[in-house]
Structures are given as structure tokens and as C-alpha cells.
Amino acid sequence: MQDFIQQLSDTIRAAADARRALAIHGSGSKAFYGHAVKGEALVVTGHRGIISYEPTELVITARAGTPLAEIESVMREQGQMLGFEPPQFAGGGTLGGCIAAGLSGPRRAAAGSARDFVLGLRLLDGRGTDLVFGGQVMKNVAGYDVSRLITGSLGTLGVILEVSLKALPLPPAELTLVQEHSQADALHLMNTWAGKPWPITATCHAGGRLYLRLAGARAAVKAAAATLGGETLNTAETFWRDLRDQRHAFFAGDAPLWRLSLRSTTPELELPGAQLIEWGGALRWLRADVDAMSVRKAARGGEGHATLFRGGKPGTAVFHPLPAALMKLHRRVKLAMDPAGILNPGRMYPEL
Amino acid sequence: MNAPVQKMPVDLERQRAVCSALRAFMPAQNVLFEREDVTPYECDGLSAYRQVPMVVALPENEEQVCAILEACHQMRVPVTARGAGTGLSGGALPLGNGVLLSLAKLMKIVAIDPLARCARVQPGVRNAAISEAVAALGLYYAPDPSSQIACSIGGNVAENSGGVHCLKYGLTVHNILKIRVATIEGEIIELGGGGLDAAGYDLLALMTGSEGLLGVVTEITVKLLPRPECAQVVLAAFDDVGRAGQAVANVIAAGIIPAGMEMMDQPATMAVEPFVKAGYPTDAAGILLCESDGTREEVTEEIARIEKIMSDSGAHLVRVSQDEAERLRFWAGRKAAFPAVGRLSPDYYCMDGTIPRKRLAEVLRGITEMEKKYELRCANVFHAGDGNLHPLILYDANDASQLQRAEDFGAEILKLCIDVGGTITGEHGVGVEKIDSMCVQFRTAELETFHALKHAFDEHGLLNPGKAVPTLQRCAEFGRMHVHAGQEKFPELPRF
């Protein structure tokens, strides 16, 4: 493995010297996400395998090329899981890609995001330097939190080699309830419930139905279900997995898919097209062939941001434009990590 | 606590120039420079380090914060931000040639949104004041550092503060949604947003815990959680700390994430019990406090399981709090541990390493050996759930030899934490206190990355210089000295 890292490092260093762009490739399950990178392919999937996993320490460390599915199944055997329920689009996805994209699934509002679970990582920066930040312990405030900065930076700051994540136990019991509600009522309910100590671990509103996942101690789930009411969903596991991996019917077809991350109480968006809500109202998916300006205006109205997640007109900015002062700072951070600007240039923003 | 601090005479001409620049946009009474006015700011919670600042600025709003930074940037004057001054690592230690920027007057809770469960607050607001303000709504702010009645939320962001409920509810970084930050140029940037993530890099996470080296936080939107319906705590006593450590692992292995899981060793319980009368068995080698919170059904089920695990793990005494008064009494002992230990000795030095939990017994054995070596006593309290160890080294600061031994003892504990795969600071920050230990934890390459990031935010190195991240030169010198005896050869010489 050290040879592989050395090779990667040499490649990066040579590319930096020649100012030649590199496009980092994992399993390709999120190739659709972000702008295409023009550059020589840097394939990192060969760097795989779980390095250490100690269930009683609640920590798993694995190489970036390890398939998420493998991590999920190893953890499940020990009665544990990745608390942020990362998506496995098209059944694929590696740990490195998962952390580079920083995407989280249905449990995010209840348990935290990808970056919340990152304890430490090892990466190669844009000079090919092998760096280790954070560690394998829950609390660590020595030095800047570079691990979390790297999470979600889409490979523009470094090539992730290894990641340590906090693990969570699988809940002893789970139950999904379904209720019929308009979007406005569902938004109000989701926000009201989130202010009460109910054991809710996921919510979704789609097609006039509100899905509510309860999890925790058996008696607690039963008591909450009796009070909150609704039909029990028998296919709950499939439902949430399909939602997580975007295999739910809402995600089918070619209409552009927008992702809006907003204040959870933002009223129903006045935009054309179908909407699906997650994260207690804080995440809105939109299927519509609508101009980017209107979507971004709506996102600003909810103090949030909009991403053209999949499809849409070529040339549309995928990620929400940043204010000038903030972009200036992003540029400087990029230069600090990747002075030659060779790692995934333009995948996120043309300036980075 | 191994960083000698430079004492420099005040440059009077420069002091006058800075005061007059700041007084151009601030009321004169909010710009302090007279010795008796600035002396109260000479140290934070780590009082072993003192330095009187050249000037103290007390802005009343964000515009003034920006103007102060802009002026200091133009005049190349270093700036140290300060919240409530309760920090334990000297992060708010002033500079003799710098401005101490106190955020204490920015203490308004700007807005509370009960339905969206968030509050927008100024940095000088006390941590506990947030929970008090939203208690009637059935909400609270989760991170609860032990200084929560006094410490400010701005300081919590700067240090990424934790508390006894971290394992379940996270650190500051997990509980804030958005911050407004003034850059050293005096510009305002917003990081995070109204939703659960933001566009671009996660600079909110990078800023959290950056110890005032990257910017000055002027407003914070914190996440509020529903107050759990109820909570109960199990008190378990063990005649061996290794067995207590194993009990912690057994709780986790059973799939339980307790709301709090604290361990105290015998020296700690013996200090606390006469003081607080919490009901701790002082004959035990160590005790565990393990709390469950949530709905009534959840707590009943979980407490029964925890009780059984403790007995099965060899606890010779297991008690469950029978009512809220007893629960609070069990916790009162833990929360009074520092002051109680403080009664045993003129001074104590609080360490803050984090270790993988499974190495606990070995680390405690190591600390016992060090007690003999340095001829000083040490009591240990431990956030057992997340591996954060607080050894409290007892010494007398009036005895120079004891102070030196306490510092060396502390540095050796931190070295041991690193050796077993942990870190030199779990929640108190590096500040000036552990700056040399950073040279042990990080290699040159990582330190260079830290400096490059610092440079991205603060080109001229004006924000809280000399804290958190050591220069490579300092590490080189420390490394050489380290090889020699672990003792600095010329402690009177300034080192940067």
C-alpha cells in the first residue's frame, strides 16, 4: 500500500511541476455530480481495505477506495452503522468519494452529517505531500480541523487516502409511519415534532404522504407510534434505502434535479415541478426545467443554497455562487492546499 | 504549560497611536490603556501565564469590531480576541504589543426561532444563558462545558468546546448552524447558513476551534434541541479502574450511547466526597456515572440494561438515581471535582488529553508511575465515553521546583496520550500552554499546512500570534531541548 501511495504522490508531484490538471476517479458513482474536470485521470480505487475497526471504541478506519457497501456490511455484523447514512448511488460508492462529496442520507437531521462523523483523515495535498489530520478519538482540538475542511471539498484540496469515522450502534427497534398530509401541513408537523423529544430518525414528504421513521428502545418506539399515529409501512427498509440512493420513483426520468438546503421552516417553494422533502424540511428536492436564477432566489429566501444535482442545461453553475469576499477566501484556501491548482480544477467552481 | 512568555515593556508612542486610531470611532471609555484598567485582562483561566496588554478595546457592536480589526491591520498591530476569559490553555493571553479585543459587551440574544429550533446570539452571551432563555420553550443548547455558567458562546466556537454530554450530543462544531466572522481586514463573511449545510468549503468547521487565529466571530446561530423528557443516572463502583474501563466498553458494545459517562478515580472521589456528600463510595478504586436520557420508556429500558452491564462487569456497588434530586447529587460530585481537588493543594494543573478508551488502564498506571517520579499527587477525572482524560496534578506554585515538576509531569502525560494513539487536547485547546506538545503530535508537513491555512486568512500573522500552532523554528529548538533533558536550558530567554 505504501508503494501505491508513493506512486500517487509521485504522479501528483510531477503534475504539479508541469501544472497538469488531474481528475480524481473513485468508483464513479457520483461522476454526474459537479462539473466535469478536464485532466489526466488519477484512479484511486486500488487503495482499499479496512485498516482497523473497533466496535467498542466506536471507530472505523479504512482506505479511501473501500466500497461503502463493504463498510456497511462489516459494521452491520457488529450491530453498528455509519450514522449519516451515506448514499450509494447505483449501488456503488467508495469511502473516499463519500467523504469528498460530503453527502448524507435520511438520518442526517437526527444524527449529523458526513463531516460530523469524520474524526481524522490522511491525504495527499497538491504537492503530493502525505499528511495526517485529526485521529481516531472522539474529541480532538489540536490544530485546525483540516479533516472536516476536506470533507465535501470534492477533491479540490487533496486526494483522500484514509478516513476514520465515528460509528453508531444500530437502533434496537425501528418503525416507519405514513400519514396523508399537504406539503404545508407536513412542514409544520415535521418542525413541531423535531422540537419534542420523539425518537424520530428520518422524515420524508412525497406525493402527499408524510413518512416518519422512529428508532430507539422498543418500548419508546411503540409509545411514540401510538401517540403520533399513522399506517405502519411494511417496506420501510427498502423505502429509506431507495430514498437514500435516489432509486425512489421521484428521482426517475431526465428532468433536472435540484437540491435546496434551507431553513427547515421555509414555506412551500413557489417553483414549478415536483418536490420531495427530507431532513424535517431542511432539504428540498425539485424536479423541474426551471431557470437557475429562480431556484437560487428561492434558496436565498430560505437562507440556504441550491445545487443543480443532476442534469440540467449545460453551462449552468452546479453550485450556488459565493459572495465575492467568501470566494476570495476560498481561492486562498485552495492555494494553501494545492498551490499549482491541479487537483480536480473546476469540479466545484471555475475559480477553485 | 511549558511555554515561557515574553514580558515586554509597553511602547508608549505606539500605544498612543493605537488608542487615538480606535477612539476615532469608539467612545473613549471603551479603549483602555491605563495600567490599572488593563491589568484585569492580563490572563484567562490559565493564570500561570500573565501579560498586560498594550490596549484593551471593548466594542459594542459588529461595526466596531470590524473597524478595530481594520485599524489594527493597517497599523500591523496584533489582536487577541477574548470572550469571558475562562479558557484553560491561555488562548486569550494578551500580547504586550497588541490589542486585547474583548467581546464581552456583545451579549445580546438577537433572535430565537422556536419552530426552526435555533437562536441567533452575539459572541459574549454566556453558554448557560442560551439554555435559560429557551427553557420555557422546552429547548436547550446541548454543549455544556464545565464553565458553562460563565463561559461565552464566542469562546466556545473559538475552542470547539465540549462538555459531559459530547458522546451523544456532539461538540460545539456539531451544534452551530451559522457564524458571522470579521476577517483581519475588517470584512464580514457568513459561514454556514439557515439549512444544515452550505455551498463551498466547510469553513464553518475550519473556523470552529481555530483559537482566534483565523477571524473574530461576531454572531452565532446555534442549534437548539428538545429537552429530554427525563434522565436517570447509574452510579457504579469498582475495585479496579481497569475493570471500570472494561465496563464502559461493555456499555458501548451493547449498543448504548449514554447521554453522559464519567469516571473518577479514588483520589478524585476522596477529594469530592467530604466536600459535596454526593454519596460516592470512597473505598472504590474508581466510580462510573452513566446517564440515560430521552422519553420515559427509553430511559427505563436503557437504565435497566446499564445496571445489568455494570453488575456483570464486576461493579461491587450499583445504584440508580431514584429521583431528580438524587440524580443532581450524583452529578454535583463530578461537577465539583476541580474545586474539590483545589482544596487539597494550593494549586492544581488540569490536563486535557484524549486517548482510545481501551488504553485507559495502561495510561492510569503510567500516571501513577509519574506521581512517584515527580513526587506530586494526581487525581483523575475522565469523560469515559469519549476518552477525554483530565488528570489534575497537585502542586504548590510558590515552590519553583514544584511548578517545574508539575509542568514536566503534564508534558509527560501528554506525550503518553500521543504514544497510545490519542491527542494532547480534547477540549481545552492548545493556546500557549501546549504549544510545545504540538511539536510532538504533528510532523513538519502538517504544521506547514496549518501555517499555510493561517496565511490564507491572515497574511501578516496578526490574529492571536504565538498560540495554537508552533513555528517550525520553535519546534526545532524544542526538539533539541527535548533530547537534552526535557527541561529548557535558558528559561529566561524569549522564545516565539
Short mmCIF file of C-alpha atoms in Angstrom, two decimals, chain A residues 47-305:
data_model
loop_
_atom_site.label_atom_id
_atom_site.label_comp_id
_atom_site.label_asym_id
_atom_site.label_seq_id
_atom_site.Cartn_x
_atom_site.Cartn_y
_atom_site.Cartn_z
CA HIS A 47 -6.25 1.78 -2.38
CA ARG A 48 -8.82 -0.24 -0.45
CA GLY A 49 -9.47 -2.22 2.69
CA ILE A 50 -10.50 -1.66 6.27
CA ILE A 51 -7.42 -0.80 8.35
CA SER A 52 -8.94 -1.07 11.80
CA TYR A 53 -12.38 -1.39 13.25
CA GLU A 54 -13.03 -1.49 16.95
CA PRO A 55 -16.72 -1.54 17.72
CA THR A 56 -16.25 -0.74 21.41
CA GLU A 57 -14.16 2.32 20.51
CA LEU A 58 -16.88 3.38 18.05
CA VAL A 59 -14.24 4.00 15.37
CA ILE A 60 -13.65 2.55 11.92
CA THR A 61 -10.64 3.43 9.77
CA ALA A 62 -10.49 2.42 6.13
CA ARG A 63 -8.65 3.23 2.93
CA ALA A 64 -10.39 5.61 0.57
CA GLY A 65 -11.06 3.05 -2.17
CA THR A 66 -13.02 0.74 0.15
CA PRO A 67 -16.57 0.27 -1.17
CA LEU A 68 -19.22 1.75 1.12
CA ALA A 69 -21.20 -1.45 0.79
CA GLU A 70 -18.31 -3.40 2.30
CA ILE A 71 -18.02 -0.99 5.23
CA GLU A 72 -21.76 -1.10 5.75
CA SER A 73 -21.87 -4.89 5.86
CA VAL A 74 -18.85 -5.24 8.18
CA MET A 75 -20.37 -2.74 10.59
CA ARG A 76 -23.78 -4.35 10.43
CA GLU A 77 -22.26 -7.64 11.58
CA GLN A 78 -21.14 -5.81 14.73
CA GLY A 79 -24.52 -4.14 15.22
CA GLN A 80 -23.24 -0.76 14.07
CA MET A 81 -23.66 1.67 11.19
CA LEU A 82 -22.43 4.92 9.63
CA GLY A 83 -24.75 7.35 11.37
CA PHE A 84 -25.08 9.76 8.44
CA GLU A 85 -26.48 7.04 6.16
CA PRO A 86 -24.38 7.95 3.09
CA PRO A 87 -25.93 7.40 -0.32
CA GLN A 88 -24.68 4.58 -2.53
CA PHE A 89 -25.77 5.78 -5.94
CA ALA A 90 -26.23 2.98 -8.45
CA GLY A 91 -25.23 0.61 -5.64
CA GLY A 92 -21.66 1.92 -5.71
CA GLY A 93 -19.54 4.47 -3.99
CA THR A 94 -16.29 4.37 -2.06
CA LEU A 95 -15.43 5.81 1.33
CA GLY A 96 -13.15 8.40 -0.28
CA GLY A 97 -15.84 9.58 -2.68
CA CYS A 98 -18.36 9.65 0.12
CA ILE A 99 -16.20 11.98 2.21
CA ALA A 100 -15.00 14.03 -0.78
CA ALA A 101 -18.63 14.71 -1.75
CA GLY A 102 -19.75 15.11 1.86
CA LEU A 103 -23.27 13.88 1.13
CA SER A 104 -25.50 12.47 3.83
CA GLY A 105 -28.70 10.45 3.77
CA PRO A 106 -32.09 10.40 5.53
CA ARG A 107 -30.67 10.22 9.09
CA ARG A 108 -28.73 13.48 8.68
CA ALA A 109 -31.17 15.78 10.50
CA ALA A 110 -31.26 13.46 13.52
CA ALA A 111 -27.71 12.15 13.72
CA GLY A 112 -25.43 14.56 11.88
CA SER A 113 -23.67 14.86 8.53
CA ALA A 114 -20.68 13.16 6.91
CA ARG A 115 -18.34 15.85 8.27
CA ASP A 116 -19.81 15.45 11.75
CA PHE A 117 -18.68 11.81 11.80
CA VAL A 118 -15.19 12.39 10.41
CA LEU A 119 -12.60 12.00 13.17
CA GLY A 120 -9.49 12.16 11.08
CA LEU A 121 -8.02 11.52 7.67
CA ARG A 122 -4.86 11.04 5.70
CA LEU A 123 -4.43 12.74 2.35
CA LEU A 124 -2.02 13.82 -0.32
CA ASP A 125 -2.12 17.56 -0.92
CA GLY A 126 -1.50 19.27 -4.27
CA ARG A 127 2.26 18.92 -3.79
CA GLY A 128 1.95 15.19 -3.24
CA THR A 129 2.77 15.57 0.48
CA ASP A 130 1.43 12.80 2.69
CA LEU A 131 -0.49 14.43 5.58
CA VAL A 132 -2.42 13.15 8.59
CA PHE A 133 -5.01 15.25 10.45
CA GLY A 134 -7.30 14.51 13.36
CA GLY A 135 -7.15 10.99 14.70
CA GLN A 136 -9.19 8.09 15.99
CA VAL A 137 -10.58 9.68 19.12
CA MET A 138 -13.92 11.43 19.64
CA LYS A 139 -12.52 14.71 20.92
CA ASN A 140 -9.51 16.38 19.43
CA VAL A 141 -8.91 20.10 19.18
CA ALA A 142 -5.17 20.07 18.46
CA GLY A 143 -4.51 22.10 15.30
CA TYR A 144 -7.04 23.31 12.73
CA ASP A 145 -9.82 20.91 11.82
CA VAL A 146 -8.46 20.10 8.36
CA SER A 147 -10.31 16.75 8.21
CA ARG A 148 -13.66 18.48 8.22
CA LEU A 149 -12.44 21.13 5.77
CA ILE A 150 -11.55 18.36 3.32
CA THR A 151 -14.98 16.75 3.72
CA GLY A 152 -17.18 17.97 0.87
CA SER A 153 -14.36 19.73 -0.99
CA LEU A 154 -14.79 17.38 -3.97
CA GLY A 155 -11.14 16.51 -4.33
CA THR A 156 -10.10 20.11 -4.93
CA LEU A 157 -7.92 20.31 -1.80
CA GLY A 158 -6.35 16.88 -1.65
CA VAL A 159 -6.54 13.21 -2.52
CA ILE A 160 -8.05 11.35 0.42
CA LEU A 161 -6.12 8.19 1.36
CA GLU A 162 -7.67 7.03 4.64
CA VAL A 163 -10.58 8.12 6.78
CA SER A 164 -11.51 7.46 10.42
CA LEU A 165 -15.20 7.73 11.20
CA LYS A 166 -17.26 7.58 14.35
CA ALA A 167 -19.60 4.58 14.38
CA LEU A 168 -23.07 4.40 15.88
CA PRO A 169 -24.99 1.38 17.16
CA LEU A 170 -27.93 0.15 15.10
CA PRO A 171 -31.12 1.04 16.94
CA PRO A 172 -32.79 -1.91 18.75
CA ALA A 173 -36.11 -1.15 17.06
CA GLU A 174 -37.31 0.81 14.05
CA LEU A 175 -40.75 1.63 12.72
CA THR A 176 -41.97 3.83 9.88
CA LEU A 177 -45.33 5.56 9.96
CA VAL A 178 -47.17 7.05 6.98
CA GLN A 179 -49.70 9.86 7.19
CA GLU A 180 -51.55 11.78 4.45
CA HIS A 181 -50.72 15.49 4.54
CA SER A 182 -50.43 18.51 2.27
CA GLN A 183 -46.90 19.89 1.99
CA ALA A 184 -47.69 22.90 4.19
CA ASP A 185 -49.13 20.71 6.95
CA ALA A 186 -46.24 18.25 6.67
CA LEU A 187 -43.69 21.06 7.03
CA HIS A 188 -45.41 22.34 10.12
CA LEU A 189 -45.67 18.86 11.65
CA MET A 190 -42.06 17.90 10.95
CA ASN A 191 -40.80 21.09 12.59
CA THR A 192 -43.14 20.76 15.56
CA TRP A 193 -42.17 17.14 16.16
CA ALA A 194 -38.47 17.97 15.94
CA GLY A 195 -38.96 20.30 18.90
CA LYS A 196 -40.26 17.42 21.04
CA PRO A 197 -38.16 14.57 22.39
CA TRP A 198 -39.63 11.99 19.99
CA PRO A 199 -37.19 9.32 18.75
CA ILE A 200 -37.52 10.42 15.09
CA THR A 201 -34.56 9.48 12.84
CA ALA A 202 -35.87 10.38 9.39
CA THR A 203 -38.72 12.23 7.68
CA CYS A 204 -39.83 12.45 4.07
CA HIS A 205 -42.78 14.10 2.35
CA ALA A 206 -43.54 12.90 -1.16
CA GLY A 207 -46.71 12.68 -3.20
CA GLY A 208 -48.97 13.90 -0.40
CA ARG A 209 -47.65 11.38 2.10
CA LEU A 210 -45.51 12.03 5.14
CA TYR A 211 -43.10 9.24 6.12
CA LEU A 212 -41.77 9.21 9.63
CA ARG A 213 -39.09 6.82 10.87
CA LEU A 214 -38.93 6.13 14.60
CA ALA A 215 -35.96 4.34 16.14
CA GLY A 216 -34.66 3.52 19.58
CA ALA A 217 -35.64 1.37 22.51
CA ARG A 218 -38.51 -0.95 21.63
CA ALA A 219 -40.88 0.49 24.22
CA ALA A 220 -40.06 4.05 23.22
CA VAL A 221 -40.76 3.40 19.53
CA LYS A 222 -44.03 1.70 20.37
CA ALA A 223 -45.16 4.52 22.65
CA ALA A 224 -44.23 7.21 20.12
CA ALA A 225 -46.01 5.36 17.30
CA ALA A 226 -49.17 5.11 19.38
CA THR A 227 -49.17 8.85 20.04
CA LEU A 228 -48.12 10.08 16.60
CA GLY A 229 -50.39 7.69 14.69
CA GLY A 230 -50.50 6.65 11.03
CA GLU A 231 -50.19 3.49 8.99
CA THR A 232 -47.15 1.30 9.58
CA LEU A 233 -45.05 0.95 6.44
CA ASN A 234 -44.10 -2.70 5.92
CA THR A 235 -41.45 -2.00 3.30
CA ALA A 236 -39.70 0.60 5.43
CA GLU A 237 -36.14 -0.64 4.94
CA THR A 238 -36.48 -0.61 1.15
CA PHE A 239 -38.23 2.74 1.22
CA TRP A 240 -35.44 4.56 3.10
CA ARG A 241 -32.68 2.81 1.16
CA ASP A 242 -34.30 3.77 -2.12
CA LEU A 243 -34.68 7.33 -0.91
CA ARG A 244 -31.05 7.41 0.22
CA ASP A 245 -29.75 6.05 -3.09
CA GLN A 246 -32.22 8.03 -5.22
CA ARG A 247 -33.98 4.96 -6.56
CA HIS A 248 -37.33 6.26 -5.31
CA ALA A 249 -39.74 6.94 -8.22
CA PHE A 250 -39.38 10.70 -7.64
CA PHE A 251 -35.79 10.51 -8.89
CA ALA A 252 -36.60 8.60 -12.12
CA GLY A 253 -36.55 10.29 -15.52
CA ASP A 254 -34.49 13.05 -17.10
CA ALA A 255 -35.93 16.25 -15.64
CA PRO A 256 -33.19 18.31 -13.97
CA LEU A 257 -32.82 17.55 -10.26
CA TRP A 258 -32.22 20.47 -7.93
CA ARG A 259 -31.18 20.14 -4.30
CA LEU A 260 -32.12 23.02 -2.00
CA SER A 261 -30.72 23.13 1.52
CA LEU A 262 -32.81 25.62 3.54
CA ARG A 263 -34.06 26.69 6.92
CA SER A 264 -36.41 23.85 7.82
CA THR A 265 -39.41 26.15 8.30
CA THR A 266 -39.16 27.69 4.81
CA PRO A 267 -42.71 27.63 3.35
CA GLU A 268 -43.58 25.56 0.29
CA LEU A 269 -41.40 26.74 -2.62
CA GLU A 270 -43.23 28.66 -5.30
CA LEU A 271 -41.49 26.90 -8.14
CA PRO A 272 -42.87 24.68 -10.90
CA GLY A 273 -42.27 20.93 -10.87
CA ALA A 274 -42.45 18.15 -8.29
CA GLN A 275 -40.93 18.45 -4.82
CA LEU A 276 -39.76 15.92 -2.26
CA ILE A 277 -38.84 16.95 1.27
CA GLU A 278 -36.36 15.39 3.69
CA TRP A 279 -34.49 16.34 6.87
CA GLY A 280 -37.53 17.76 8.64
CA GLY A 281 -37.94 20.40 5.94
CA ALA A 282 -34.27 21.40 5.67
CA LEU A 283 -33.73 19.55 2.38
CA ARG A 284 -35.96 20.05 -0.68
CA TRP A 285 -35.55 18.15 -3.90
CA LEU A 286 -37.04 19.69 -7.02
CA ARG A 287 -37.62 18.11 -10.43
CA ALA A 288 -38.14 21.00 -12.84
CA ASP A 289 -36.81 22.50 -16.02
CA VAL A 290 -36.67 25.93 -14.49
CA ASP A 291 -34.12 28.71 -14.82
CA ALA A 292 -31.28 28.65 -12.29
CA MET A 293 -31.92 32.25 -11.23
CA SER A 294 -35.39 31.44 -9.88
CA VAL A 295 -34.19 28.39 -7.97
CA ARG A 296 -31.30 30.31 -6.42
CA LYS A 297 -33.60 33.17 -5.49
CA ALA A 298 -35.89 30.71 -3.72
CA ALA A 299 -32.89 29.20 -1.94
CA ARG A 300 -31.74 32.61 -0.71
CA GLY A 301 -35.28 33.19 0.58
CA GLY A 302 -34.78 30.16 2.82
CA GLU A 303 -31.31 31.36 3.94
CA GLY A 304 -29.81 28.43 2.08
CA HIS A 305 -28.29 27.33 -1.20
#
